[in-house]
Coordinates of C-alpha atoms and ligand atoms in Angstrom, one line a residue:
M198 CA -18.7 17.7 17.6
N199 CA -15.5 19.5 18.0
H200 CA -12.5 17.9 19.0
D201 CA -10.0 20.6 19.5
S202 CA -10.3 20.5 23.3
D203 CA -8.7 17.0 24.2
P204 CA -8.1 14.3 21.3
R205 CA -7.4 11.9 24.2
V206 CA -11.1 11.9 25.0
L207 CA -12.8 9.8 22.4
P208 CA -16.1 11.2 21.3
D209 CA -19.3 9.0 21.4
R210 CA -20.3 10.2 17.8
V211 CA -18.8 11.8 14.8
R212 CA -20.1 12.4 11.2
Q213 CA -17.2 10.7 9.7
L214 CA -14.7 8.1 11.2
V215 CA -11.6 7.6 9.2
I216 CA -9.4 4.5 9.9
G217 CA -5.7 4.9 9.3
A218 CA -3.4 7.8 9.2
G219 CA -1.1 6.9 6.3
F220 CA -1.2 8.8 3.2
G221 CA -4.9 7.7 2.5
G222 CA -6.2 8.8 5.9
L223 CA -4.2 11.9 6.4
G224 CA -5.1 13.1 2.9
M225 CA -8.9 12.4 3.8
A226 CA -8.7 14.3 6.8
I227 CA -7.1 17.3 5.2
K228 CA -9.6 17.4 2.4
L229 CA -12.6 16.9 5.0
D230 CA -11.0 19.9 6.9
E231 CA -10.8 22.0 3.7
D232 CA -14.5 21.1 3.0
G233 CA -15.6 22.8 6.3
E234 CA -16.2 19.2 7.9
R235 CA -14.8 19.5 11.6
D236 CA -16.7 16.6 13.1
F237 CA -14.5 13.8 12.1
L238 CA -12.0 11.5 13.9
V239 CA -9.0 9.5 12.3
I240 CA -8.5 6.3 14.4
E241 CA -4.9 5.0 14.0
K242 CA -3.5 2.1 15.7
G243 CA 0.0 3.2 15.5
G244 CA 1.5 6.1 17.5
D245 CA 2.0 8.5 14.5
V246 CA 0.8 9.2 11.0
G247 CA 2.7 7.7 8.1
G248 CA 1.3 4.1 7.7
T249 CA 3.6 2.2 5.6
W250 CA 6.1 4.7 5.9
R251 CA 6.0 4.8 9.9
D252 CA 6.4 1.0 10.0
N253 CA 9.1 0.1 7.4
T254 CA 12.2 1.4 9.2
Y255 CA 14.4 -1.3 7.7
P256 CA 18.0 -0.4 6.4
G257 CA 17.9 0.9 3.1
A258 CA 14.2 1.5 3.1
A259 CA 13.2 4.0 0.2
C260 CA 10.5 4.7 -2.2
D261 CA 10.9 3.4 -5.8
V262 CA 8.6 5.8 -7.2
P263 CA 10.1 9.4 -7.8
S264 CA 8.9 11.5 -4.8
Q265 CA 8.0 14.4 -6.9
L266 CA 5.3 12.3 -7.7
Y267 CA 5.0 10.2 -4.6
S268 CA 3.8 13.2 -2.7
Y269 CA 0.4 15.2 -2.2
S270 CA -0.2 17.3 -5.3
F271 CA -1.5 19.7 -2.8
A272 CA 1.8 19.8 -0.6
P273 CA 4.7 19.9 -2.9
N274 CA 8.0 19.6 -1.0
P275 CA 10.8 21.5 -2.7
S276 CA 13.2 19.8 -0.3
W277 CA 13.2 16.3 -1.4
S278 CA 17.2 15.5 -1.0
K279 CA 17.1 13.1 -4.1
S280 CA 14.9 11.7 -6.9
F281 CA 13.8 8.7 -5.0
S282 CA 13.4 9.7 -1.3
P283 CA 14.6 7.5 1.7
Q284 CA 11.9 6.5 4.2
P285 CA 12.9 8.8 6.8
E286 CA 12.3 11.8 4.6
I287 CA 8.8 10.7 3.4
Q288 CA 7.9 10.0 7.1
A289 CA 9.1 13.6 8.1
Y290 CA 7.1 14.9 5.0
L291 CA 3.9 13.3 6.1
Q292 CA 4.4 14.6 9.7
G293 CA 5.1 17.9 8.4
V294 CA 1.9 18.1 6.1
A295 CA -0.3 16.8 9.1
R296 CA 1.1 19.5 11.2
E297 CA 0.8 22.4 8.8
A298 CA -2.6 21.4 7.8
G299 CA -3.7 21.7 11.4
V300 CA -5.8 18.5 11.7
L301 CA -3.8 16.3 14.2
D302 CA -6.2 17.4 16.9
R303 CA -8.7 15.0 15.3
F304 CA -6.3 12.0 15.2
A305 CA -6.6 9.3 17.9
F306 CA -3.4 7.4 17.9
D307 CA -2.7 4.1 19.8
T308 CA -6.5 3.5 19.1
A309 CA -7.4 0.3 17.1
V310 CA -10.7 -0.5 15.6
E311 CA -11.9 -3.8 16.9
E312 CA -15.4 -4.0 15.2
A313 CA -17.4 -1.8 13.0
A314 CA -21.0 -2.9 12.5
W315 CA -23.7 -1.3 10.4
D316 CA -26.9 -0.4 12.3
E317 CA -29.5 -0.8 9.8
A318 CA -32.2 0.8 12.2
G319 CA -30.2 3.8 13.1
Q320 CA -28.5 4.1 9.8
V321 CA -25.2 4.5 11.3
W322 CA -22.0 2.6 11.9
Q323 CA -21.4 1.7 15.5
V324 CA -17.5 1.3 15.7
E325 CA -15.8 -0.3 18.7
V326 CA -12.4 0.8 19.4
S327 CA -9.8 0.0 21.9
R328 CA -7.2 2.2 23.6
A329 CA -4.6 1.0 26.3
G330 CA -7.0 -2.0 27.0
E331 CA -10.1 0.2 27.2
R332 CA -13.0 -0.2 24.7
H333 CA -15.3 2.7 23.5
T334 CA -18.0 2.7 20.9
I335 CA -18.0 5.5 18.5
T336 CA -21.3 6.0 16.3
T337 CA -20.7 7.5 12.9
D338 CA -22.7 8.3 9.8
V339 CA -19.9 7.4 7.4
L340 CA -16.9 5.0 7.6
I341 CA -13.9 5.7 5.7
S342 CA -11.4 2.8 5.8
A343 CA -8.0 3.8 4.7
A344 CA -6.3 0.9 6.5
G345 CA -3.8 0.4 4.0
A346 CA -3.0 -2.6 1.5
L347 CA 0.7 -3.2 2.7
C348 CA 0.3 -3.1 6.4
E349 CA -0.1 -6.5 7.9
P350 CA 2.9 -8.6 7.8
R351 CA 2.7 -12.0 6.2
L352 CA 4.8 -14.5 8.1
P353 CA 5.9 -17.6 6.2
D354 CA 4.4 -20.7 7.4
I355 CA 7.8 -22.8 7.6
D356 CA 7.8 -25.9 9.8
G357 CA 9.8 -25.0 13.1
I358 CA 9.7 -21.1 12.8
D359 CA 8.5 -21.0 16.2
T360 CA 11.2 -22.9 17.8
F361 CA 14.2 -20.4 16.3
Q362 CA 16.1 -19.3 19.4
G363 CA 17.8 -16.3 17.9
E364 CA 16.3 -13.1 17.0
V365 CA 13.6 -13.2 14.2
F366 CA 11.6 -10.2 12.9
H367 CA 9.6 -9.1 9.9
S368 CA 11.1 -6.5 7.4
A369 CA 8.1 -4.3 8.4
R370 CA 8.9 -4.6 12.1
W371 CA 12.7 -4.2 12.3
D372 CA 14.2 -4.7 15.5
H373 CA 16.8 -1.8 15.8
D374 CA 17.9 -3.2 19.0
T375 CA 19.5 -6.1 17.5
D376 CA 22.9 -5.2 16.2
L377 CA 23.8 -7.4 13.1
T378 CA 27.6 -6.6 13.3
G379 CA 29.6 -9.7 12.4
K380 CA 26.4 -12.0 13.0
R381 CA 25.2 -14.8 10.9
V382 CA 22.0 -13.6 9.3
A383 CA 19.6 -15.1 6.8
V384 CA 16.9 -13.1 4.8
I385 CA 14.0 -15.0 3.5
G386 CA 12.4 -13.4 0.5
T387 CA 13.7 -11.5 -2.4
G388 CA 10.9 -8.8 -2.8
A389 CA 11.1 -5.2 -3.0
S390 CA 11.9 -5.0 0.7
S391 CA 14.5 -7.6 0.7
I392 CA 16.5 -6.0 -2.4
Q393 CA 16.8 -2.9 -0.3
I394 CA 17.9 -4.5 3.0
V395 CA 20.3 -7.0 1.4
P396 CA 23.0 -4.4 0.1
E397 CA 22.8 -2.6 3.4
I398 CA 23.2 -5.4 5.9
Q399 CA 25.8 -7.1 3.8
K400 CA 28.2 -4.2 4.8
V401 CA 28.1 -4.9 8.4
V402 CA 27.1 -9.0 9.0
G403 CA 29.6 -11.6 9.4
H404 CA 27.9 -13.8 6.8
L405 CA 24.3 -13.4 5.2
D406 CA 22.3 -16.2 3.5
V407 CA 19.6 -14.8 1.0
Y408 CA 16.9 -17.4 0.4
Q409 CA 15.1 -16.9 -2.9
R410 CA 12.2 -18.8 -3.9
T411 CA 11.5 -16.9 -7.0
A412 CA 14.1 -14.6 -8.7
P413 CA 12.8 -11.1 -9.2
W414 CA 13.5 -8.8 -12.1
V415 CA 15.7 -6.0 -10.9
I416 CA 16.6 -3.1 -13.2
P417 CA 18.8 -0.1 -12.4
R418 CA 17.8 2.7 -10.2
H419 CA 18.5 6.1 -11.9
D420 CA 18.7 7.9 -8.4
R421 CA 20.6 11.2 -7.9
A422 CA 20.8 14.1 -5.5
Y423 CA 19.0 17.1 -6.5
T424 CA 21.3 20.1 -6.8
G425 CA 21.1 23.3 -4.7
V426 CA 20.1 25.2 -7.9
E427 CA 17.2 22.6 -8.4
K428 CA 15.9 22.9 -4.7
A429 CA 16.2 26.7 -5.0
L430 CA 14.3 26.8 -8.2
F431 CA 11.5 24.2 -6.9
K432 CA 11.0 26.6 -3.8
R433 CA 11.0 30.0 -5.6
V434 CA 9.1 28.8 -9.1
P435 CA 6.7 25.9 -8.0
A436 CA 5.8 25.7 -11.7
I437 CA 9.2 24.2 -12.4
Q438 CA 8.7 21.5 -9.6
K439 CA 4.9 21.0 -11.2
L440 CA 6.5 20.5 -14.6
Y441 CA 8.9 17.8 -13.2
R442 CA 6.0 16.1 -11.5
T443 CA 4.1 16.1 -14.7
A444 CA 7.0 14.8 -16.9
I445 CA 7.4 12.0 -14.4
Y446 CA 3.8 11.2 -14.4
W447 CA 3.5 10.9 -18.3
G448 CA 6.8 9.0 -18.4
R449 CA 5.5 6.4 -16.1
E450 CA 2.1 6.4 -17.8
A451 CA 3.9 5.5 -20.9
Y452 CA 4.5 1.9 -19.4
V453 CA 0.7 1.1 -18.9
P454 CA 0.2 -0.8 -22.3
A455 CA 3.2 -3.0 -21.8
F456 CA 1.6 -4.3 -18.6
T457 CA -1.9 -4.5 -19.6
R458 CA -2.1 -5.3 -23.2
R459 CA 1.0 -5.8 -24.8
P460 CA 3.8 -7.6 -22.7
E461 CA 6.1 -7.8 -25.8
L462 CA 6.6 -3.8 -25.4
A463 CA 8.6 -4.6 -22.1
L464 CA 11.5 -6.0 -24.1
P465 CA 13.8 -2.9 -23.3
A466 CA 13.0 -3.4 -19.6
R467 CA 13.9 -7.0 -19.8
L468 CA 17.1 -6.1 -21.5
L469 CA 17.8 -3.5 -18.8
G470 CA 17.4 -6.4 -16.1
L471 CA 19.6 -8.9 -18.0
S472 CA 22.2 -6.1 -18.3
N473 CA 21.8 -5.3 -14.6
I474 CA 22.7 -8.8 -13.7
R475 CA 26.0 -9.0 -16.1
R476 CA 26.9 -5.6 -14.7
G477 CA 26.5 -6.7 -10.8
I478 CA 27.7 -10.6 -10.9
A479 CA 30.7 -12.0 -12.7
D480 CA 29.9 -15.7 -11.8
P481 CA 27.9 -17.2 -14.6
E482 CA 26.3 -20.0 -12.3
L483 CA 25.2 -17.0 -9.9
R484 CA 24.0 -15.0 -12.8
A485 CA 21.9 -18.0 -14.0
R486 CA 20.4 -18.4 -10.7
V487 CA 19.2 -14.9 -10.4
T488 CA 17.8 -14.9 -13.9
P489 CA 14.0 -14.9 -13.7
D490 CA 12.0 -17.4 -15.8
Y491 CA 8.9 -15.3 -16.4
A492 CA 7.9 -12.2 -18.2
I493 CA 9.0 -9.0 -16.7
G494 CA 6.3 -7.1 -15.0
C495 CA 4.7 -10.3 -13.9
K496 CA 5.5 -9.6 -10.4
R497 CA 6.7 -6.1 -9.5
I498 CA 9.7 -5.0 -11.0
L499 CA 12.4 -3.8 -8.6
I500 CA 15.0 -1.1 -9.0
S501 CA 18.5 -1.4 -7.5
N502 CA 22.0 -0.9 -8.4
T503 CA 23.5 -2.6 -5.4
Y504 CA 21.6 -5.7 -5.0
Y505 CA 23.5 -7.9 -7.4
P506 CA 27.0 -6.7 -6.3
A507 CA 25.9 -7.6 -2.7
L508 CA 24.8 -11.1 -3.7
A509 CA 28.2 -11.5 -5.3
S510 CA 30.1 -10.5 -2.3
D511 CA 32.2 -12.9 -0.2
N512 CA 30.2 -12.9 2.9
V513 CA 26.7 -13.6 1.0
S514 CA 25.3 -16.8 -0.2
L515 CA 22.3 -17.1 -2.3
V516 CA 20.3 -20.1 -1.5
T517 CA 17.9 -21.2 -4.0
D518 CA 16.9 -24.8 -2.3
G519 CA 13.5 -24.7 -0.7
I520 CA 13.3 -24.3 3.0
A521 CA 12.4 -27.7 4.6
K522 CA 12.4 -26.7 8.2
I523 CA 13.9 -24.1 10.8
T524 CA 15.5 -25.5 14.0
G525 CA 16.6 -23.6 17.2
D526 CA 19.8 -22.2 15.4
A527 CA 19.6 -23.0 11.6
I528 CA 17.7 -23.2 8.5
V529 CA 17.6 -26.6 6.7
T530 CA 17.0 -26.9 3.2
A531 CA 15.4 -29.6 1.0
D532 CA 18.6 -31.1 0.1
G533 CA 19.4 -31.6 3.8
V534 CA 21.9 -28.7 4.2
E535 CA 21.9 -27.0 7.5
R536 CA 22.8 -23.3 7.7
P537 CA 23.4 -22.1 11.1
I538 CA 22.3 -18.5 12.0
D539 CA 22.1 -16.1 14.8
V540 CA 19.4 -13.8 13.3
L541 CA 16.4 -14.3 10.8
V542 CA 14.6 -11.7 8.8
V543 CA 11.6 -12.4 7.0
A544 CA 11.0 -10.1 4.2
T545 CA 7.9 -12.3 3.0
G546 CA 5.5 -9.5 2.1
F547 CA 2.0 -8.5 3.4
H548 CA -1.8 -9.7 3.7
V549 CA -2.9 -8.0 0.6
T550 CA -5.7 -9.9 -1.0
D551 CA -7.1 -10.8 2.4
P552 CA -6.9 -7.5 4.5
P553 CA -7.4 -7.9 8.0
I554 CA -9.4 -4.9 8.4
A555 CA -12.2 -6.9 6.6
E556 CA -12.5 -9.1 9.5
R557 CA -13.5 -6.3 11.5
I558 CA -16.4 -4.6 9.3
R559 CA -19.9 -6.2 9.6
G560 CA -22.4 -4.9 6.8
R561 CA -26.2 -4.6 6.8
D562 CA -27.0 -8.4 7.0
G563 CA -24.3 -8.7 9.7
R564 CA -22.0 -10.5 7.5
K565 CA -18.2 -9.7 7.7
L566 CA -16.8 -8.2 4.6
A567 CA -14.0 -10.6 4.9
D568 CA -16.6 -13.6 4.7
V569 CA -18.3 -11.9 1.7
W570 CA -15.0 -11.5 0.0
S571 CA -13.9 -15.2 0.7
E572 CA -16.3 -16.5 -1.8
N573 CA -15.1 -14.6 -5.1
G574 CA -12.1 -12.7 -3.8
Q575 CA -12.1 -8.9 -2.7
G576 CA -14.3 -6.7 -5.0
A577 CA -15.8 -3.2 -4.5
Y578 CA -17.3 -0.7 -6.6
K579 CA -14.5 1.8 -8.2
G580 CA -12.3 0.2 -5.4
C581 CA -14.2 2.2 -3.0
T582 CA -17.7 1.1 -2.0
V583 CA -19.3 -2.4 -1.5
H584 CA -22.9 -3.5 -1.8
G585 CA -24.2 -4.7 1.6
F586 CA -22.1 -2.1 3.4
P587 CA -23.9 1.4 3.2
N588 CA -21.9 4.6 3.9
L589 CA -18.6 2.5 3.8
F590 CA -15.9 4.1 1.6
Q591 CA -12.3 2.7 1.1
I592 CA -9.3 4.4 0.1
V593 CA -6.7 1.9 -1.7
G594 CA -9.6 -0.6 -1.8
P595 CA -9.6 -3.8 -4.2
N596 CA -8.0 -3.2 -7.8
T597 CA -6.6 0.2 -7.1
G598 CA -2.8 -0.8 -6.8
L599 CA -0.1 0.1 -9.4
G600 CA 3.0 -1.6 -10.5
H601 CA 4.3 1.4 -12.4
S602 CA 3.3 4.6 -10.7
S603 CA 2.4 6.6 -7.7
M604 CA -0.3 5.4 -5.3
V605 CA -0.7 8.8 -4.1
F606 CA -2.2 9.7 -7.4
M607 CA -4.8 6.9 -7.0
I608 CA -5.6 8.1 -3.3
E609 CA -6.1 11.6 -4.5
S610 CA -8.6 10.4 -7.1
Q611 CA -10.5 8.2 -4.4
L612 CA -10.4 11.4 -2.1
A613 CA -12.2 13.3 -4.8
Y614 CA -14.8 10.6 -5.1
I615 CA -15.5 10.2 -1.5
R616 CA -15.7 14.1 -1.1
D617 CA -18.2 14.3 -4.0
A618 CA -20.2 11.4 -2.4
L619 CA -20.4 13.2 1.0
G620 CA -21.3 16.5 -0.7
T621 CA -24.0 14.7 -2.8
M622 CA -25.3 13.3 0.5
Q623 CA -25.6 16.7 2.0
T624 CA -27.3 18.5 -0.7
D625 CA -29.6 15.8 -1.7
G626 CA -30.6 15.2 1.7
L627 CA -29.2 11.4 1.8
A628 CA -28.9 9.2 4.9
T629 CA -27.3 6.4 3.1
V630 CA -25.7 5.2 -0.2
E631 CA -24.8 1.6 -1.3
P632 CA -23.6 0.7 -4.5
R633 CA -26.2 -1.6 -6.4
A634 CA -25.3 -5.2 -6.8
E635 CA -25.3 -5.4 -10.5
V636 CA -23.2 -2.4 -11.0
Q637 CA -20.6 -3.7 -8.6
Q638 CA -20.6 -7.1 -10.5
A639 CA -20.4 -5.3 -13.8
W640 CA -17.5 -3.2 -12.6
N641 CA -15.5 -6.2 -11.4
D642 CA -16.3 -8.3 -14.6
D643 CA -15.1 -5.5 -16.8
L644 CA -11.8 -5.4 -14.5
Q645 CA -11.4 -9.1 -14.8
R646 CA -12.0 -9.1 -18.5
R647 CA -9.4 -6.4 -18.8
M648 CA -6.8 -8.5 -16.8
E649 CA -6.7 -11.5 -19.3
P650 CA -4.2 -9.9 -21.7
S651 CA -2.1 -8.4 -19.0
V652 CA 1.4 -9.9 -17.9
W653 CA 0.1 -10.3 -14.5
S654 CA -2.2 -13.1 -15.7
S655 CA -0.3 -14.3 -18.7
G656 CA 3.4 -13.7 -17.5
G657 CA 4.1 -17.0 -16.1
C658 CA 4.6 -16.2 -12.4
A659 CA 2.7 -16.5 -9.2
S660 CA 2.6 -13.1 -7.1
W661 CA 0.8 -11.3 -4.5
Y662 CA -1.2 -9.7 -7.0
L663 CA -3.2 -12.9 -7.1
D664 CA -5.7 -14.0 -4.7
E665 CA -6.2 -17.9 -3.8
H666 CA -8.6 -18.1 -6.8
G667 CA -6.2 -16.8 -9.1
R668 CA -7.8 -13.5 -9.7
N669 CA -6.2 -10.3 -9.9
T670 CA -7.8 -8.3 -7.2
T671 CA -5.1 -5.7 -6.4
L672 CA -4.1 -3.9 -9.4
W673 CA -5.8 -1.3 -11.5
P674 CA -5.6 -2.6 -15.4
R675 CA -6.0 0.7 -17.1
A676 CA -4.4 4.1 -17.3
T677 CA -4.5 6.1 -14.0
F678 CA -5.8 9.1 -15.7
T679 CA -8.8 6.8 -16.7
F680 CA -9.2 6.0 -12.9
R681 CA -9.2 9.6 -12.2
R682 CA -11.7 10.5 -14.8
L683 CA -14.1 7.7 -13.5
L684 CA -13.7 8.8 -9.8
S685 CA -14.1 12.5 -10.7
R686 CA -17.7 12.7 -9.8
F687 CA -20.0 10.6 -7.5
D688 CA -22.3 8.6 -9.7
K689 CA -25.4 8.6 -7.7
T690 CA -27.2 6.4 -10.1
A691 CA -25.0 3.5 -9.5
Y692 CA -26.3 3.7 -5.9
T693 CA -29.2 2.8 -3.9
V694 CA -30.0 5.7 -1.8
A695 CA -32.2 6.5 1.2
P696 CA -33.2 9.8 2.0
A697 CA -32.8 11.3 5.5
R698 CA -35.8 11.5 7.9
T699 CA -35.5 15.4 7.7
R700 CA -33.3 17.3 5.6
E701 CA -31.2 18.2 8.7
D702 CA -30.9 14.5 9.3
A703 CA -28.8 14.1 6.1
F704 CA -25.9 12.2 7.7
A705 CA -26.0 14.4 10.8
Ligands
LIG1332 P1 6.7 -9.3 -1.7 O1 7.1 -8.6 -2.8 O2 5.5 -10.0 -1.3 O3 8.1 -10.5 -1.4 C1 7.9 -11.4 -0.6 C2 9.1 -12.2 -0.9 O4 9.2 -13.4 0.2 C3 9.1 -12.9 -2.4 O5 10.4 -13.1 -2.8 C4 8.3 -14.4 -2.1 O6 8.9 -15.3 -2.8 C5 9.1 -14.6 -0.7 N1 8.4 -15.4 0.2 C6 7.2 -15.5 0.7 N2 7.0 -16.4 1.5 C7 8.0 -17.4 1.5 C8 8.2 -18.5 1.9 N3 7.3 -19.1 2.6 N4 9.5 -19.2 1.7 C9 10.3 -18.6 1.0 N5 10.1 -17.5 0.4 C10 8.9 -16.9 0.6 O7 7.1 -8.3 -0.2 P2 7.9 -7.1 0.2 O8 9.1 -7.2 -0.5 O9 7.8 -6.7 1.4 O10 7.2 -6.0 -0.9 C11 5.7 -5.9 -1.0 C12 5.3 -4.7 -1.7 O11 5.5 -3.6 -0.9 C13 6.0 -4.6 -2.9 O12 5.7 -5.1 -4.2 C14 5.8 -3.1 -3.1 O13 4.6 -2.8 -3.7 C15 5.9 -2.4 -1.7 N6 7.3 -2.0 -1.3 C16 7.6 -0.8 -1.9 C17 8.9 -0.7 -1.7 C18 9.4 0.6 -2.4 O14 8.8 1.4 -2.8 N7 10.6 0.8 -2.6 C19 9.8 -1.1 -1.0 C20 9.3 -2.3 -0.3 C21 8.1 -2.8 -0.5 P3 7.9 -15.6 -4.2 O15 8.3 -14.5 -5.1 O16 8.4 -16.9 -4.6 O17 6.5 -15.4 -3.7

């Protein structure tokens, strides 16, 4: 089926259905198209491509991986304005890449997946979607979920938060209609989002209370604008830009052993973090309160030159007493102090180890992916496929996250794997592929064994990397080039495969 006629009319059947139009889903669409696949559809609940970069529009939003690396290898952008791109540039980049690839005619925006259920008799997925209150079922041979790991805001479960009468919003759902000028504002959380927000809003608010539960490690941000000469060279001599990218990649990759096996190697980073505190804050008491008491790298290492000076500003208070409750107009801490506010910003992160999309996918025996995962935590084979869920592929699935380098590299590795899987299904005449249970188990056992010496397990912190069972089901504990190698070919022997009834039936 070809959808270039009218993307507003949802098809009844496609060969591949992709969920999500962020880096993962857009990349998949481009690669499917390149492979000659025309009969696919990308379902996106938002109104545009971009995923996390469409949603996170808070003041100061920018990437903390250099954009030379945090971009598709197949779509270099010679025009990045600086080494770490601001959110609007990344969003514009993704829009431009989508446009130029000519795939947007197969994207259905403002359309949400309600439920995807495997139909064993038909060997297809039945995917119920909704758009503008209307439901529609799409049958697909292959379901590719690129729903994203950092997409569903996690709201804090604080007594009385619903009774707050002022403006309240999550960092990933910034309310641009709320003018913060001169207001009393509170930010709950001191993670990657918060430390970008705080220095920006500190400049305009009347007073800012920053509620810190755990101090993050924050090292300097070596950001700079690219010169005109550099940009011209990137444009005229693409090999130079590639060289930049390669150098950044290997520079980042050199950090891996400090995270995975030898946390003591992170001493230089720890010293950088401590000197960043000294440089940004003069008050010894405040310095002590922002100094983390766990190993650097245990939580994501943050980068900023402006966060500590903002905390030290006259109009900012760092609050480290626990939050007891929220009233109609104030936050009350455990010591009984009440701090009145007009606006509350919750920068409390996302549902990562319990991704909401898993609530919407039902496998071969009718069980929800979320139920299967609730027993031992989320797990997959190669972060991509799951036993009991034939012809389901995930992009940025379990244990594919990174703390040190670009997720786009991981995404492209998964795209290669999925493309090879689809190609194998076609050439070998297969209707279904499903990873064998014991292969998936061995993969995850190996990952968990590798987690043991890592700083994420031994560093003495709680983090969103760990699930409710204390297992790290989010990060990749090896070199990223190893991930790429392991996913370079679809390994059919790890799968139970079912032949198509006729060769033409091979996922057609
Ligand atoms: P996060 O790292 O999960 O941080 C959430 C913050 O909220 C933490 O400080 C946490 O404290 C605090 N918190 C959560 N619940 C709380 C509660 N009930 N009471 C008080 N404090 C509470 O979330 P994020 O900052 O949105 O970042 C998430 C991830 O997104 C990052 O790690 C990164 O991977 C990505 N990100 C990247 C960038 C970038 O590239 N520049 C920017 C933003 C986000 P505890 O530490 O005590 O749990």
